[in-house]
Coordinates of C-alpha atoms in Angstrom, one line a residue:
M1 CA -46.3 -4.1 -19.0
R2 CA -49.1 -6.8 -18.5
F3 CA -50.7 -8.3 -21.4
Q4 CA -54.3 -7.3 -21.4
K5 CA -55.9 -9.1 -24.4
K6 CA -59.0 -11.3 -23.9
L7 CA -58.9 -14.7 -25.1
S8 CA -61.5 -15.1 -28.0
R9 CA -62.9 -18.4 -26.4
R10 CA -62.0 -20.4 -23.5
V11 CA -59.8 -23.4 -24.1
L12 CA -59.6 -26.8 -22.7
S13 CA -58.0 -27.4 -19.2
L14 CA -54.4 -28.3 -19.0
A15 CA -55.2 -31.7 -17.8
A16 CA -57.3 -32.5 -20.8
A17 CA -54.7 -31.2 -23.1
L18 CA -52.1 -33.2 -21.7
V19 CA -54.0 -36.3 -21.2
T20 CA -55.3 -36.3 -24.7
G21 CA -51.5 -35.7 -26.1
I22 CA -49.9 -38.4 -24.1
S23 CA -52.7 -41.2 -24.5
S24 CA -51.1 -41.9 -28.1
V25 CA -47.6 -42.7 -26.8
G26 CA -46.1 -45.7 -24.8
I27 CA -45.5 -44.3 -21.4
G28 CA -43.5 -46.3 -18.7
S29 CA -44.1 -45.9 -15.0
F30 CA -42.4 -43.9 -12.4
S31 CA -41.6 -44.3 -8.7
G32 CA -41.2 -41.5 -6.4
S33 CA -42.9 -38.6 -4.8
V34 CA -46.3 -36.8 -5.7
L35 CA -46.7 -35.4 -9.1
L36 CA -49.8 -34.6 -11.0
A37 CA -50.5 -33.4 -14.6
S38 CA -53.4 -31.2 -13.4
A39 CA -54.9 -29.6 -10.2
E40 CA -58.4 -29.8 -11.8
E41 CA -58.4 -33.6 -11.8
N42 CA -60.1 -34.9 -8.4
T43 CA -57.5 -37.3 -7.1
S44 CA -57.6 -36.3 -3.4
T45 CA -58.2 -39.9 -2.3
H46 CA -54.6 -41.1 -2.8
E47 CA -51.1 -39.7 -3.3
H48 CA -49.8 -40.1 -6.9
S49 CA -46.8 -42.2 -7.4
Y50 CA -44.7 -43.1 -10.2
D51 CA -41.8 -45.8 -11.3
T52 CA -38.2 -45.0 -12.5
G53 CA -39.0 -47.2 -15.7
N54 CA -40.3 -44.1 -17.5
T55 CA -40.0 -43.0 -21.1
N56 CA -38.7 -39.4 -21.5
G57 CA -39.9 -38.3 -18.2
F58 CA -43.7 -39.2 -18.9
G59 CA -45.5 -41.6 -16.9
N60 CA -48.9 -42.7 -15.4
C61 CA -49.8 -43.1 -11.7
P62 CA -50.1 -46.9 -11.2
K63 CA -53.1 -46.4 -9.0
C64 CA -55.3 -44.1 -11.0
N65 CA -53.5 -43.9 -14.4
A66 CA -53.4 -40.1 -14.1
T67 CA -50.8 -38.4 -16.2
V68 CA -47.6 -37.6 -14.1
Y69 CA -44.2 -36.0 -14.9
Q70 CA -40.7 -36.8 -13.5
P71 CA -39.9 -33.6 -11.2
A72 CA -37.1 -31.3 -12.3
T73 CA -34.3 -31.6 -9.8
E74 CA -33.9 -28.5 -7.5
T75 CA -30.5 -27.3 -6.7
T76 CA -29.4 -24.4 -4.4
D77 CA -25.8 -24.3 -4.7
K78 CA -24.6 -24.9 -8.3
Y79 CA -25.7 -22.1 -10.5
D80 CA -25.5 -18.2 -10.4
I81 CA -28.3 -18.0 -13.1
D82 CA -28.8 -14.3 -12.8
D83 CA -25.0 -13.5 -13.0
D84 CA -25.1 -11.5 -9.9
G85 CA -22.6 -13.4 -7.9
T86 CA -25.1 -15.3 -5.9
K87 CA -25.9 -19.1 -6.4
E88 CA -29.7 -19.5 -6.7
A89 CA -32.2 -22.1 -6.4
V90 CA -32.5 -23.6 -9.9
Y91 CA -34.3 -26.5 -11.2
E92 CA -32.2 -28.9 -13.6
I93 CA -34.3 -30.1 -16.6
S94 CA -32.9 -33.0 -18.6
N95 CA -35.9 -34.7 -20.4
A96 CA -39.4 -33.9 -21.8
G97 CA -41.2 -34.9 -18.8
Q98 CA -39.3 -32.6 -16.4
L99 CA -39.8 -29.8 -19.0
Y100 CA -43.6 -30.3 -18.6
W101 CA -43.4 -30.6 -15.0
F102 CA -41.8 -27.2 -14.8
A103 CA -44.6 -25.7 -17.0
G104 CA -47.0 -27.1 -14.3
L105 CA -45.0 -25.6 -11.7
V106 CA -45.1 -21.9 -13.0
N107 CA -48.7 -22.4 -14.3
G108 CA -49.9 -23.7 -10.9
T109 CA -51.2 -26.9 -12.4
L110 CA -49.4 -29.5 -10.3
D111 CA -51.8 -31.0 -7.6
G112 CA -50.5 -30.3 -4.2
V113 CA -47.5 -28.3 -5.6
E114 CA -47.6 -24.6 -4.8
Q115 CA -47.4 -22.2 -8.0
N116 CA -43.9 -20.6 -8.4
K117 CA -43.9 -18.0 -11.3
L118 CA -40.3 -17.0 -10.0
A119 CA -38.8 -20.5 -10.4
N120 CA -35.5 -20.7 -12.3
A121 CA -34.5 -23.5 -14.5
I122 CA -31.5 -24.6 -16.5
L123 CA -31.4 -27.4 -19.3
T124 CA -28.9 -30.1 -18.9
A125 CA -29.7 -31.8 -22.2
N126 CA -31.4 -31.4 -25.5
I127 CA -35.1 -32.0 -24.9
T128 CA -37.3 -33.9 -27.5
V129 CA -40.9 -34.2 -27.1
N130 CA -42.3 -35.5 -30.5
E131 CA -39.4 -36.9 -32.7
N132 CA -39.4 -35.4 -36.2
L133 CA -42.5 -33.5 -35.6
L134 CA -42.5 -31.3 -38.6
D135 CA -42.1 -34.2 -41.0
S136 CA -44.7 -36.2 -39.4
L137 CA -47.5 -33.6 -39.7
Q138 CA -50.4 -34.3 -42.1
Y139 CA -52.4 -31.5 -43.7
D140 CA -56.1 -31.5 -45.0
E141 CA -57.3 -29.6 -48.1
E142 CA -57.4 -26.4 -46.1
N143 CA -53.9 -26.7 -44.7
N144 CA -55.0 -27.7 -41.1
V145 CA -53.1 -30.6 -39.3
S146 CA -55.2 -33.7 -39.8
N147 CA -53.0 -36.0 -37.4
G148 CA -52.9 -33.8 -34.2
S149 CA -54.0 -36.6 -32.0
D150 CA -50.7 -38.3 -32.9
F151 CA -48.5 -36.0 -31.0
I152 CA -47.9 -34.8 -27.0
T153 CA -49.5 -31.5 -26.9
W154 CA -47.6 -28.7 -25.3
T155 CA -48.8 -26.1 -22.8
P156 CA -46.8 -23.2 -22.6
I157 CA -44.7 -22.1 -19.7
A158 CA -46.6 -19.1 -18.1
D159 CA -49.7 -20.0 -20.2
W160 CA -53.0 -18.3 -20.8
M161 CA -55.2 -21.1 -20.9
G162 CA -58.7 -21.2 -19.6
N163 CA -58.9 -18.4 -17.0
R164 CA -55.0 -18.4 -16.2
T165 CA -53.0 -15.3 -17.1
T166 CA -49.6 -16.4 -16.1
Q167 CA -46.5 -14.3 -16.6
Y168 CA -43.0 -15.7 -15.9
S169 CA -40.9 -14.0 -13.5
G170 CA -37.9 -16.3 -13.2
T171 CA -34.8 -17.0 -15.2
F172 CA -34.7 -19.9 -17.7
D173 CA -31.4 -20.6 -19.0
G174 CA -31.3 -23.0 -22.1
N175 CA -27.7 -23.5 -21.6
N176 CA -27.1 -23.6 -25.2
K177 CA -29.4 -26.5 -25.6
T178 CA -32.6 -27.1 -27.7
V179 CA -36.1 -27.9 -27.2
S180 CA -37.7 -29.8 -30.2
G181 CA -41.0 -31.4 -31.0
L182 CA -43.3 -29.0 -29.1
Y183 CA -46.7 -29.1 -30.6
F184 CA -49.7 -26.7 -30.0
N185 CA -52.6 -26.4 -32.4
G186 CA -55.7 -24.4 -30.9
D187 CA -57.4 -21.3 -30.6
S188 CA -55.5 -19.7 -27.5
T189 CA -53.5 -16.9 -27.1
C190 CA -49.9 -16.3 -26.0
I191 CA -48.4 -19.3 -27.5
G192 CA -44.6 -20.5 -27.6
L193 CA -42.1 -22.2 -25.5
F194 CA -43.2 -19.5 -23.0
G195 CA -46.6 -17.9 -23.1
S196 CA -46.0 -14.7 -21.2
S197 CA -43.0 -13.3 -19.3
E198 CA -43.2 -10.5 -16.8
S199 CA -40.8 -7.4 -16.6
D200 CA -38.3 -9.4 -14.5
G201 CA -38.5 -12.5 -16.7
N202 CA -35.4 -13.7 -18.3
I203 CA -35.4 -16.4 -21.2
K204 CA -31.8 -17.1 -22.6
N205 CA -29.7 -19.5 -24.5
V206 CA -32.2 -21.9 -25.8
G207 CA -33.3 -22.9 -29.3
V208 CA -36.7 -24.0 -30.3
V209 CA -36.5 -26.4 -33.2
D210 CA -38.9 -28.8 -35.2
S211 CA -41.9 -27.4 -33.3
Y212 CA -45.3 -26.3 -34.4
F213 CA -47.4 -23.6 -32.6
K214 CA -50.8 -22.4 -34.2
G215 CA -52.8 -20.1 -32.0
N216 CA -54.9 -17.0 -31.9
D217 CA -52.9 -14.3 -31.1
S218 CA -49.2 -13.5 -29.4
V219 CA -47.5 -16.3 -31.2
G220 CA -43.8 -16.7 -30.9
G221 CA -41.2 -19.5 -31.2
V222 CA -39.7 -18.6 -27.7
C223 CA -42.4 -16.5 -26.4
G224 CA -45.9 -15.4 -27.1
N225 CA -46.0 -12.1 -25.1
N226 CA -42.6 -10.8 -23.9
S227 CA -42.4 -8.0 -21.1
G228 CA -39.0 -9.2 -19.9
T229 CA -35.7 -10.1 -21.6
I230 CA -35.0 -12.5 -24.3
T231 CA -31.3 -13.0 -25.4
N232 CA -29.5 -15.7 -27.3
C233 CA -32.2 -17.5 -28.6
Y234 CA -33.5 -19.1 -31.8
N235 CA -36.8 -20.6 -33.5
A236 CA -36.5 -23.2 -36.4
G237 CA -40.2 -24.2 -35.9
N238 CA -43.3 -23.4 -37.8
L239 CA -45.5 -20.6 -36.3
T240 CA -49.1 -19.7 -37.4
A241 CA -51.6 -17.1 -35.9
I242 CA -55.2 -17.1 -37.0
E243 CA -56.8 -14.0 -35.3
S244 CA -57.5 -11.0 -37.6
S245 CA -55.1 -8.6 -35.7
A246 CA -52.7 -11.2 -34.3
A247 CA -49.1 -10.6 -33.5
I248 CA -46.7 -13.2 -34.4
G249 CA -42.9 -13.3 -35.0
G250 CA -40.4 -16.0 -35.1
I251 CA -39.0 -15.3 -31.7
C252 CA -41.7 -13.4 -30.0
G253 CA -45.3 -12.3 -30.8
Q254 CA -45.6 -9.0 -28.8
N255 CA -42.7 -7.4 -27.1
S256 CA -42.6 -4.5 -24.6
D257 CA -38.9 -5.0 -23.3
T258 CA -35.9 -6.5 -24.7
I259 CA -35.1 -9.1 -27.6
A260 CA -31.2 -9.3 -28.3
N261 CA -28.9 -11.7 -29.9
C262 CA -31.6 -13.8 -31.4
Y263 CA -32.7 -15.4 -34.8
N264 CA -35.3 -17.1 -36.8
T265 CA -35.1 -19.6 -39.5
G266 CA -38.6 -21.1 -39.1
T267 CA -41.8 -20.2 -41.0
V268 CA -44.1 -17.3 -39.8
T269 CA -47.6 -17.1 -41.2
A270 CA -50.5 -14.9 -40.3
T271 CA -54.1 -15.3 -41.7
G272 CA -55.5 -12.2 -40.5
S273 CA -55.9 -8.9 -42.6
R274 CA -54.7 -6.5 -39.9
A275 CA -52.1 -8.8 -38.1
S276 CA -48.6 -7.7 -37.3
V277 CA -46.1 -10.2 -38.8
G278 CA -42.2 -10.3 -38.5
G279 CA -39.4 -12.5 -38.8
V280 CA -38.2 -11.5 -35.1
C281 CA -41.2 -10.0 -33.6
G282 CA -44.8 -9.3 -34.6
S283 CA -45.5 -6.2 -32.7
C284 CA -42.9 -4.2 -30.5
I285 CA -43.1 -1.0 -28.5
A286 CA -39.6 -1.7 -27.3
S287 CA -36.0 -2.7 -28.5
I288 CA -34.9 -5.4 -30.7
S289 CA -31.1 -5.5 -31.4
N290 CA -28.4 -7.7 -33.0
C291 CA -31.0 -10.1 -34.5
Y292 CA -31.5 -11.8 -38.0
N293 CA -34.1 -13.7 -39.8
T294 CA -33.9 -16.0 -42.6
G295 CA -37.3 -17.7 -42.5
T296 CA -40.3 -17.3 -44.7
V297 CA -42.7 -14.7 -43.4
T298 CA -46.3 -14.7 -45.0
A299 CA -49.4 -12.7 -44.3
S300 CA -52.6 -11.5 -46.0
S301 CA -53.1 -8.4 -47.7
G302 CA -53.2 -5.4 -45.4
A303 CA -51.1 -6.9 -42.6
D304 CA -48.1 -5.1 -41.3
I305 CA -45.4 -7.4 -42.4
S306 CA -41.5 -7.1 -42.2
G307 CA -38.5 -9.1 -42.0
I308 CA -37.6 -8.1 -38.7
C309 CA -40.7 -6.9 -36.7
G310 CA -44.2 -6.3 -38.6
Y311 CA -45.3 -3.3 -36.4
N312 CA -42.8 -1.3 -34.5
I313 CA -42.4 1.9 -32.4
G314 CA -39.4 1.0 -30.6
P315 CA -35.7 1.0 -31.8
I316 CA -34.4 -1.8 -34.1
T317 CA -30.7 -1.7 -34.3
N318 CA -28.1 -3.9 -36.2
C319 CA -30.7 -6.5 -37.3
Y320 CA -30.7 -8.2 -40.7
Y321 CA -32.9 -10.5 -43.0
L322 CA -32.7 -12.5 -46.1
A323 CA -33.7 -10.4 -49.3
D324 CA -33.0 -10.6 -52.8
T325 CA -31.0 -7.8 -52.9
E326 CA -29.3 -5.6 -50.2
D327 CA -31.2 -2.7 -49.0
E328 CA -30.8 0.1 -46.3
N329 CA -33.3 -1.6 -43.9
G330 CA -31.3 -4.8 -43.1
G331 CA -31.8 -6.6 -46.2
K332 CA -29.0 -9.0 -46.9
T333 CA -28.5 -11.6 -49.8
A334 CA -28.0 -15.3 -49.4
E335 CA -24.4 -14.9 -50.4
Q336 CA -24.0 -12.2 -47.7
F337 CA -25.2 -14.6 -45.1
K338 CA -23.1 -17.4 -46.3
S339 CA -19.9 -15.5 -46.6
G340 CA -19.8 -14.6 -42.9
E341 CA -20.7 -10.9 -43.3
V342 CA -23.8 -11.2 -41.2
A343 CA -22.2 -13.1 -38.6
Y344 CA -19.4 -10.7 -38.4
L345 CA -22.0 -7.7 -38.1
L346 CA -23.5 -9.6 -35.3
N347 CA -20.7 -11.0 -33.7
F348 CA -22.3 -14.6 -34.0
H349 CA -20.2 -17.6 -35.0
Q350 CA -20.0 -19.3 -38.4
T351 CA -17.6 -21.9 -39.8
I352 CA -17.4 -20.5 -43.2
G353 CA -17.6 -22.9 -46.0
E354 CA -19.8 -25.2 -43.7
D355 CA -22.4 -23.0 -42.3
E356 CA -25.0 -21.4 -44.6
I357 CA -26.1 -18.9 -41.8
P358 CA -24.6 -17.4 -38.6
T359 CA -25.1 -19.4 -35.3
L360 CA -25.0 -18.9 -31.5
N361 CA -23.2 -22.3 -31.1
E362 CA -19.6 -21.2 -30.1
Q363 CA -18.4 -24.6 -31.3
A364 CA -18.6 -22.8 -34.8
K365 CA -15.7 -20.5 -35.4
A366 CA -15.5 -16.7 -34.9
V367 CA -15.5 -14.5 -38.1
V368 CA -13.1 -11.9 -38.6
R369 CA -12.8 -9.3 -41.5
L370 CA -10.1 -8.6 -43.9
T371 CA -10.4 -5.0 -45.6
L372 CA -8.5 -4.6 -48.7
T373 CA -8.1 -1.1 -50.1
Y374 CA -7.2 -1.0 -53.7
D375 CA -5.5 2.5 -53.9
E376 CA -5.2 5.1 -56.7
T377 CA -2.7 3.0 -58.6
F378 CA -5.8 1.2 -59.7
G379 CA -7.1 4.3 -61.5
D380 CA -11.0 4.1 -62.0
D381 CA -10.8 0.6 -60.5
A382 CA -9.9 2.0 -56.9
D383 CA -12.2 0.3 -54.5
T384 CA -12.5 -1.2 -51.0
K385 CA -13.4 -4.6 -50.5
E386 CA -14.4 -6.5 -47.3
L387 CA -13.8 -10.2 -47.2
Y388 CA -14.8 -12.5 -44.4
Y389 CA -12.9 -15.5 -42.8
N390 CA -12.5 -17.5 -39.6
A391 CA -9.8 -16.6 -37.1
A392 CA -6.5 -18.6 -38.0
D393 CA -7.4 -18.9 -41.5
K394 CA -4.6 -18.6 -43.9
V395 CA -5.7 -16.4 -46.7
M396 CA -4.0 -16.5 -50.2
L397 CA -3.6 -13.0 -51.3
E398 CA -5.2 -12.1 -54.8
K399 CA -2.8 -12.0 -57.7
S400 CA -3.5 -9.8 -60.8
T401 CA -5.2 -11.7 -63.4
D402 CA -3.4 -9.3 -66.0
K403 CA 0.2 -10.8 -66.0
A404 CA 1.3 -7.2 -67.2
Y405 CA 0.6 -6.2 -63.7
T406 CA 1.5 -7.2 -60.2
Y407 CA -0.1 -6.5 -56.6
R408 CA 1.8 -5.3 -54.0
Y409 CA 0.3 -5.6 -50.2
F410 CA 1.1 -3.4 -47.1
D411 CA 0.0 -3.8 -43.8
G412 CA 0.5 0.0 -42.8
K413 CA 3.8 0.7 -44.2
T414 CA 5.2 -2.7 -44.1
E415 CA 5.2 -4.5 -47.3
L416 CA 4.1 -8.3 -47.2
T417 CA 6.6 -10.6 -48.6
E418 CA 4.5 -13.7 -48.4
D419 CA 1.6 -14.7 -50.6
I420 CA -0.3 -16.1 -47.5
Y421 CA -1.7 -14.0 -44.9
L422 CA -2.6 -15.3 -41.4
M423 CA -5.9 -13.8 -40.2
T424 CA -5.3 -13.4 -36.5
G425 CA -8.1 -10.8 -36.1
D426 CA -9.6 -7.9 -38.0
A427 CA -6.9 -6.6 -40.8
V428 CA -6.7 -3.8 -43.1
L429 CA -4.5 -4.2 -46.0
T430 CA -3.6 -1.7 -48.9
V431 CA -3.1 -3.1 -52.3
K432 CA -1.0 -1.2 -54.8
K433 CA -1.0 -2.1 -58.6
E434 CA 2.4 -2.1 -60.4
A435 CA 3.3 -2.4 -63.9
V436 CA 5.7 -5.4 -64.7
K437 CA 9.0 -4.2 -66.3
I438 CA 9.8 -5.3 -69.7
T439 CA 13.0 -7.6 -69.7
V440 CA 15.3 -7.5 -72.5
P441 CA 18.7 -9.1 -72.7
A442 CA 21.9 -6.6 -72.1
D443 CA 23.7 -8.0 -75.1
V444 CA 22.0 -8.7 -78.6
D445 CA 23.8 -10.8 -81.2
K446 CA 25.1 -8.7 -84.0
L447 CA 22.8 -8.7 -87.2
E448 CA 24.9 -9.6 -90.2
L449 CA 23.6 -8.4 -93.4
T450 CA 24.7 -7.9 -97.0
Y451 CA 24.4 -4.8 -99.3
K452 CA 21.7 -4.9 -101.7
K453 CA 20.4 -8.2 -100.3
A454 CA 17.0 -8.5 -98.7
M455 CA 17.6 -9.4 -95.0
T456 CA 15.4 -12.3 -93.5
E457 CA 12.7 -10.8 -91.2
V458 CA 13.5 -10.4 -87.6
D459 CA 10.8 -10.3 -85.1
L460 CA 12.0 -8.3 -82.2
N461 CA 9.2 -9.5 -79.9
S462 CA 11.6 -12.6 -79.4
Y463 CA 14.0 -10.3 -77.8
V464 CA 11.6 -9.5 -75.0
E465 CA 12.0 -12.4 -72.5
N466 CA 8.7 -11.7 -70.8
A467 CA 6.7 -10.8 -73.9
A468 CA 4.0 -13.6 -73.3
D469 CA 3.0 -11.8 -69.9
L470 CA 3.0 -8.2 -71.2
G471 CA 0.6 -8.8 -74.2
D472 CA 0.9 -6.6 -77.1
L473 CA 4.2 -4.7 -77.6
T474 CA 4.8 -1.5 -79.7
F475 CA 8.2 -0.8 -81.2
K476 CA 9.9 2.1 -82.7
V477 CA 13.3 3.5 -83.4
D478 CA 14.5 6.0 -80.8
D479 CA 14.3 9.5 -82.0
A480 CA 18.0 10.0 -81.3
S481 CA 18.8 7.1 -83.4
Q482 CA 18.2 5.6 -87.0
L483 CA 18.1 2.4 -88.9
P484 CA 20.5 1.3 -91.7
E485 CA 19.5 2.9 -94.9
G486 CA 17.0 0.4 -96.5
L487 CA 15.7 -1.1 -93.5
E488 CA 12.3 -0.4 -91.6
L489 CA 10.7 -1.4 -88.5
S490 CA 7.0 -2.1 -88.2
A491 CA 5.0 -1.1 -84.8
D492 CA 4.6 -4.8 -84.1
G493 CA 8.4 -5.4 -84.0
T494 CA 8.9 -6.8 -87.6
L495 CA 12.4 -5.6 -88.9
S496 CA 13.0 -6.1 -92.6
G497 CA 14.3 -4.4 -95.8
T498 CA 17.4 -4.5 -98.2
P499 CA 20.5 -2.6 -97.0
A500 CA 21.3 0.3 -99.3
K501 CA 24.9 0.9 -98.1
A502 CA 27.7 -1.3 -96.5
A503 CA 28.8 -0.6 -93.3
D504 CA 31.1 -2.2 -90.7
S505 CA 29.0 -1.5 -87.8
V506 CA 25.7 0.5 -87.2
K507 CA 24.1 0.8 -83.8
T508 CA 20.5 1.5 -83.4
T509 CA 18.2 1.9 -80.3
V510 CA 14.8 0.5 -80.4
I511 CA 12.2 1.7 -77.9
V512 CA 9.7 -1.2 -77.0
T513 CA 6.5 -0.2 -75.1
A514 CA 4.1 -2.5 -73.2
K515 CA 0.3 -1.8 -72.6
N516 CA 1.2 -1.3 -69.0
G517 CA 3.1 1.8 -69.9
E518 CA 6.6 0.2 -69.4
T519 CA 9.3 1.0 -71.8
A520 CA 12.6 -0.7 -72.5
K521 CA 15.4 -0.2 -74.8
I522 CA 16.9 -2.8 -77.2
E523 CA 20.4 -1.9 -78.6
L524 CA 20.9 -3.4 -82.2
T525 CA 24.3 -3.5 -83.9
F526 CA 24.2 -3.9 -87.6
Q527 CA 27.3 -5.1 -89.9
I528 CA 26.6 -4.9 -93.6
A529 CA 28.9 -6.6 -96.0
K530 CA 29.7 -5.0 -99.4
A531 CA 28.9 -8.2 -101.5
D532 CA 27.8 -11.8 -101.0
P533 CA 30.7 -13.3 -99.1
T534 CA 29.9 -16.6 -100.9
V535 CA 30.7 -15.6 -104.5
E536 CA 34.2 -16.3 -105.3
V537 CA 36.0 -14.7 -108.3
T538 CA 39.4 -15.4 -109.9
V539 CA 42.2 -12.9 -110.7
D540 CA 45.5 -13.9 -112.1
G541 CA 44.8 -17.4 -111.0
D542 CA 44.2 -16.4 -107.4
S543 CA 40.7 -17.1 -105.9
H544 CA 38.9 -13.9 -104.2
T545 CA 35.7 -13.2 -102.4
E546 CA 33.4 -10.8 -104.1
G547 CA 33.6 -7.6 -102.3
D548 CA 37.2 -7.8 -101.2
L549 CA 39.4 -4.9 -101.3
V550 CA 41.3 -4.3 -104.5
S551 CA 44.5 -3.8 -102.4
E552 CA 43.8 -7.4 -101.0
L553 CA 44.1 -8.6 -104.8
K554 CA 48.0 -8.5 -104.8
L555 CA 48.1 -7.3 -108.4

């Protein structure tokens, strides 16, 4: 689908834009074959040349001082850039000048070089045009950039400058590299790394960072107007569209084909009241899938605005955006982004604990999910939790915070015996809550009491070996048992009283109950002497202990 929107006004020629942008930076000389910045400049009287002592691929012709760029290196037998099993002609781009040269090749603005909208390219290095661009921008009272002349100006690949309506039909592979420091500030349309792409255009594996694009309409970090395929790309630059009904998005302004596996962290701003503004795409009549946005999206009242796509009549699947609360439209909280949940849902990478958001960088770790099912043993607290880790992480399995209970973990029917679980991939574990049993000694020392003498209180809690873990305990005498007459047992385990009868041996069973429902029996044995064994009496000159049997007095 060809883009058919008229320019609101004619823009400066590519040559003027380039010369204005480059004049403020120091540029070394080149040496080599013919390269021109613009076909509109009348330089037919000589062949341009350049020296190798260049800066970042930019230079000036030593004969006429015209701006020239180092040419990208064409290869024919290195890259299967379309993944069709065949090696294609591909231009290698390793510096900013070569990127500008490639834009000129596609746009048809290189003097003496035939336009090639089908040209393929691959980045072999990260490209920086203007260092620390966003931090270097200065703004006036109306928030317009006031020092734009300090920067090299960018003209998009497949631009719509002047009377050109170029659409890119080749394959551009960013090779997981970045392009940073691109600067465009004007009233043109179709603004981005690419201006416009045709149905067979393919833009992939590139990040646009630290860049500034301000244009009329169809503004996107990667492509202004996309009729082809954009995959595995991201934008971390600042974008603004000023036309009243502009379309602007972090990845693409207008989309009529495919955007997949992309994300935006940059700012997206539209000033028009009828604009279409989205974190990923402004206006879309086709598919957007597996994308996310955490960048700030701002628009005037009346505009169509969304975290993903402002105006959309095509399918949006598995896309997420940063929100204060989770919602059914794809809103996810900052914690859900940080935890690895969004990375898992998108099958992106994220080193959890280091990366705040998902990334396409495969040097970050893959994310796996641990599903914990807390079964019916948890009662009203039965639940399912999903946690996210990196593959090969060792997970310390959660223990009950209430020591009266313990958690048991099962992988299928197999109970785990270790506290640490190795995440080799997605895992589903069942968690069972089990009450801790009461531990009491098998044998309890005999309680020796004296008839009609108040006993020293005994705390039966001291007989429970794990009482500190179990919390409050409840004690009572077993229904089939009884205490010696005169004694009593409180519910909190205090045994007290004065024996009313002497007895050689009384056995009593006490039931102790923990708050977790577990019970245990404490078997007590009482021996109650008839009198105080420390009191001595004398009968016929012999000493005896009070309470001795009369038969023992030998009268």
